[in-house]
Short mmCIF file of C-alpha atoms in Angstrom, two decimals:
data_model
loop_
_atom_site.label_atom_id
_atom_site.label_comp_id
_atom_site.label_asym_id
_atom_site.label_seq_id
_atom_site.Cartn_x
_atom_site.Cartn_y
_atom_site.Cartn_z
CA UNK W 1 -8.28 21.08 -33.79
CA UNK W 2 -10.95 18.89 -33.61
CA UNK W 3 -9.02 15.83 -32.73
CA UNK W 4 -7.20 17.90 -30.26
CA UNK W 5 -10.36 18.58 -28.05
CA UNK W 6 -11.78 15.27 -28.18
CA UNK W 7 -8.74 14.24 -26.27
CA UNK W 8 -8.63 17.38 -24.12
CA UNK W 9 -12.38 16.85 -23.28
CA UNK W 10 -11.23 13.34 -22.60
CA UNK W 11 -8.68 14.36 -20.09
CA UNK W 12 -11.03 16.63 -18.80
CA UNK W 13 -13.86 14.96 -18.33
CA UNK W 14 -12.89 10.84 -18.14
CA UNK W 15 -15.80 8.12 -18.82
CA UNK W 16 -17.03 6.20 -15.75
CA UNK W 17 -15.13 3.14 -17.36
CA UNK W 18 -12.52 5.50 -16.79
CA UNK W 19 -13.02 6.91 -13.30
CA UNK W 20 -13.59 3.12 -12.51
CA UNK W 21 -10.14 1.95 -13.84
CA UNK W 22 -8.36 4.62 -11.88
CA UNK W 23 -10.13 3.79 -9.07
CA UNK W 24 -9.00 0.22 -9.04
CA UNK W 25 -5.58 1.23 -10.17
CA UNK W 26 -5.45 3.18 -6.67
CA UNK W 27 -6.70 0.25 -4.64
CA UNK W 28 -3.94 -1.73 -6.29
CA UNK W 29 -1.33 1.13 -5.44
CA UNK W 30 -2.54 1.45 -1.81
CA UNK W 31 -1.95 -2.70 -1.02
CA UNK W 32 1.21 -2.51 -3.10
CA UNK W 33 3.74 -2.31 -0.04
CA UNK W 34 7.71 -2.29 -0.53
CA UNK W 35 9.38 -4.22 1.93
CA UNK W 36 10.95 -2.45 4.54
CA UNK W 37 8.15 -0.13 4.15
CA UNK W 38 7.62 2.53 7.23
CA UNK W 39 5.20 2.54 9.76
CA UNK W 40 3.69 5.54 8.42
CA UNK W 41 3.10 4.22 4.95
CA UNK W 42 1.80 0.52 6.62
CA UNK W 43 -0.25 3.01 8.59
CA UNK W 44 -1.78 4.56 5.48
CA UNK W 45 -2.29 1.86 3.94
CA UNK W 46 -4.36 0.55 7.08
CA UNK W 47 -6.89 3.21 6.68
CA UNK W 48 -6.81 4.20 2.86
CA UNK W 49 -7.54 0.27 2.15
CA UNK W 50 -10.91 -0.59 3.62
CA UNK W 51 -12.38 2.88 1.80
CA UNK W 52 -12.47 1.18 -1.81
CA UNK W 53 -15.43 -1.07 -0.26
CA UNK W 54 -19.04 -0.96 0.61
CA UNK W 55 -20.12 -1.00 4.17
CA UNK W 56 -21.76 -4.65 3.08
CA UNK W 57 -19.18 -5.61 0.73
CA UNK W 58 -18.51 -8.99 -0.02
CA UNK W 59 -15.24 -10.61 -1.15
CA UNK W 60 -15.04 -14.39 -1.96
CA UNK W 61 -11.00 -15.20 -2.80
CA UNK W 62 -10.19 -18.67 -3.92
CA UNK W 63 -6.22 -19.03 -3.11
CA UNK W 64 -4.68 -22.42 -3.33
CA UNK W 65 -8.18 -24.40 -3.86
CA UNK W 66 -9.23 -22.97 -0.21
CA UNK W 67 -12.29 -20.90 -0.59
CA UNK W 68 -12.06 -17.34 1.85
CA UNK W 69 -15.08 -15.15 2.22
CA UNK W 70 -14.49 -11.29 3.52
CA UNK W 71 -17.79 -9.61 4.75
CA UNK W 72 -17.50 -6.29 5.22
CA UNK W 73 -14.89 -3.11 5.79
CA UNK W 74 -13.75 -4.37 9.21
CA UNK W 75 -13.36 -7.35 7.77
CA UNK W 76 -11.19 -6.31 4.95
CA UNK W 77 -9.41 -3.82 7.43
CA UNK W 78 -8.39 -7.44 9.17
CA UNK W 79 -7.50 -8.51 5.95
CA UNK W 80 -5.33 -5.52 4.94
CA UNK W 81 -3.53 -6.11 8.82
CA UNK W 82 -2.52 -9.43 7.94
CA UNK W 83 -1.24 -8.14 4.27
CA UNK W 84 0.86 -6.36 6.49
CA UNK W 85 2.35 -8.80 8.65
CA UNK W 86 3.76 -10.99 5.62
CA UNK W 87 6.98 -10.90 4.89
CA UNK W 88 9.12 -8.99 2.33
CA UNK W 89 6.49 -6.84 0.07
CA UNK W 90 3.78 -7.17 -1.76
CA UNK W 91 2.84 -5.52 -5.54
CA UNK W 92 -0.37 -6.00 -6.96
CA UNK W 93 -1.53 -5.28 -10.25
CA UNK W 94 -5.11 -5.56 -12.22
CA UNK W 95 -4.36 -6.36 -15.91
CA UNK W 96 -6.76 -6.46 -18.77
CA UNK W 97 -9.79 -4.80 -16.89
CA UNK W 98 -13.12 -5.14 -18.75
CA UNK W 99 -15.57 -2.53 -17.59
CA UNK W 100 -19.84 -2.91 -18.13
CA UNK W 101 -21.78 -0.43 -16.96
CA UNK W 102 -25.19 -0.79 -16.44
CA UNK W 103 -27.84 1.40 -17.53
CA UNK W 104 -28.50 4.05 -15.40
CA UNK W 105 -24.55 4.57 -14.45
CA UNK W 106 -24.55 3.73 -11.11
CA UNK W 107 -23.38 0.28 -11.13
CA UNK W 108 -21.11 -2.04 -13.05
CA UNK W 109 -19.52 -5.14 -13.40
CA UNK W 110 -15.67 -5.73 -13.78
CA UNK W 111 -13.51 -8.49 -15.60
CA UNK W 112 -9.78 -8.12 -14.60
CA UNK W 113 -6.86 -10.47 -13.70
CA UNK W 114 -4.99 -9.60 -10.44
CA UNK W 115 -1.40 -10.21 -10.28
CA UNK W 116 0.27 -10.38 -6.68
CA UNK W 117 3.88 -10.76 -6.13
CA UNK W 118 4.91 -11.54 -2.42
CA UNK W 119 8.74 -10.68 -3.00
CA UNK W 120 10.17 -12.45 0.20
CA UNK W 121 8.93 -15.88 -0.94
CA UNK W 122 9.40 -14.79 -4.71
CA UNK W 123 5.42 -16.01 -5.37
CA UNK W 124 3.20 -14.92 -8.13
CA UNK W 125 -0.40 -15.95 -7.75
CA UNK W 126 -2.64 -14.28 -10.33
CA UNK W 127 -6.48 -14.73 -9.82
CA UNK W 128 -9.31 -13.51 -12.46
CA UNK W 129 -11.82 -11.52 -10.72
CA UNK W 130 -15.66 -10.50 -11.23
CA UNK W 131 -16.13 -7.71 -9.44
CA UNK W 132 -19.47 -5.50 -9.18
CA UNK W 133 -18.68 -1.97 -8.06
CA UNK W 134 -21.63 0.66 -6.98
CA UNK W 135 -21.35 4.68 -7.03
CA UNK W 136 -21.91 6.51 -3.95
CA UNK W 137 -21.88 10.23 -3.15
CA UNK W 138 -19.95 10.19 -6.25
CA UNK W 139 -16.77 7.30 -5.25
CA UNK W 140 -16.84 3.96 -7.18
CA UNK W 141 -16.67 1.69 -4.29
CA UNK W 142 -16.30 -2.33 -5.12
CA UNK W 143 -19.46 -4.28 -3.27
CA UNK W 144 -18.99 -7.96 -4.61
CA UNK W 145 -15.76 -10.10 -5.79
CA UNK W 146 -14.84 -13.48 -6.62
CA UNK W 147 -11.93 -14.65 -7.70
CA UNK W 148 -11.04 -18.02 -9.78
CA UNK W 149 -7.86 -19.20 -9.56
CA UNK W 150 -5.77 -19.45 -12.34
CA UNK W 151 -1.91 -19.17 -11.91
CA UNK W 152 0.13 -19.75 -9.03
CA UNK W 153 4.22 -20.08 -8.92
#
């Protein structure tokens, strides 16, 4: 019985490390795009995408040894526009995600590996990722990334 509300509680009532993996689990889910996708769901995708960021946020992406900085939410509502206009689709996954709090719970930091398949060119490029992500009004929102390159096919 015990056991049984531990996990219920749990379910309940998830951890920040939690409520932060979910979160990033969306993001992923919201620039995953099937190709041939609709309008509507490019659309959504459009507007859902630059909400997972601060106002000042502050993405630093290292693709192919050519550094790109993203300052930030119209910037990264540029960036999710040209996500867009590839071809084929896109899925993107975050594997192994680390999660550190800090100590008042308003603030962490974030090991992960991103995975991105672009299925019209069949390439994988997987980047490892710091990420520091701040709560507001109650929404993890990611404020600083950098990625280091470390696969590409």
């Amino acid at each position: 019985l015990g056991t049984g509300g531990f996990f219920a509680y749990q379910f309940f009532y998830p951890g920040e490390e939690n409520r932060i993996r979910e979160r990033l689990g969306d993001l992923a889910a919201t620039v995953s795009i099937e190709a041939g996708a609709g309008n509507i769901r490019k659309g959504l995708m459009l507007e859902q995408f630059p909400r997972y960021f601060t106002q000042d946020c502050e993405i630093t992406v290292t693709l192919k040894g050519r550094k790109r900085t993203i300052l930030g939410r119209s910037d990264m509502a540029q960036a999710g526009k040209y996500l867009l206009g590839m071809q084929g689709g896109i899925d993107v996954e975050f594997h192994d995600v680390a999660v550190t709090l800090n100590e008042e719970k308003n603030g962490a930091k974030v090991l992960l590996t991103s995975t991105m398949m672009m299925t019209a060119t069949e390439t994988l490029s997987a980047e490892e990722f710091e990420v520091k992500m701040v709560k507001e009004e109650g929404t993890w929102l990611v404020s600083r990334a950098k990625s280091f390159e470390s696969l590409t096919r």
